[in-house]
């Protein structure tokens, strides 16, 4: 069993309040969940900043290759959104043999 984790650091465009930020982040999270129903996704950081967000994505799979493919696809989906700028993406892979 492999567990893949993806952390996305995002800069939002013309956002002036936390309410506007949520109106951008919620549809983004919902779209990732809709397109990839097997992943868990949530806003995980920069909760009090207006123009920054951190999105976490996790997937469990039988193979490391499948974990990587799903996380890469999630990263591409977020990166190609015109209203945001992807500052960084970090992928980590864990397996049940690690202690």
mmCIF file of N, CA and C in Angstrom, residues 49 69 76 79 89 97:
data_model
loop_
_atom_site.group_PDB
_atom_site.id
_atom_site.type_symbol
_atom_site.label_atom_id
_atom_site.label_comp_id
_atom_site.label_asym_id
_atom_site.label_seq_id
_atom_site.Cartn_x
_atom_site.Cartn_y
_atom_site.Cartn_z
ATOM 1 N N UNK A 49 -4.725 34.332 5.621
ATOM 2 C CA UNK A 49 -4.161 35.243 4.621
ATOM 3 C C UNK A 49 -5.120 35.377 3.446
ATOM 4 N N UNK A 69 0.900 9.320 -10.632
ATOM 5 C CA UNK A 69 0.071 9.759 -11.756
ATOM 6 C C UNK A 69 -1.125 10.578 -11.284
ATOM 7 N N UNK A 76 -1.671 19.372 -12.128
ATOM 8 C CA UNK A 76 -1.946 20.022 -13.416
ATOM 9 C C UNK A 76 -3.300 20.716 -13.415
ATOM 10 N N UNK A 79 -2.839 23.885 -11.459
ATOM 11 C CA UNK A 79 -1.886 24.803 -12.090
ATOM 12 C C UNK A 79 -2.474 25.528 -13.294
ATOM 13 N N UNK A 89 4.799 23.114 -5.475
ATOM 14 C CA UNK A 89 4.108 21.842 -5.298
ATOM 15 C C UNK A 89 5.109 20.849 -4.727
ATOM 16 N N UNK A 97 5.792 -0.260 4.400
ATOM 17 C CA UNK A 97 7.035 -0.878 4.867
ATOM 18 C C UNK A 97 7.873 0.083 5.688
#
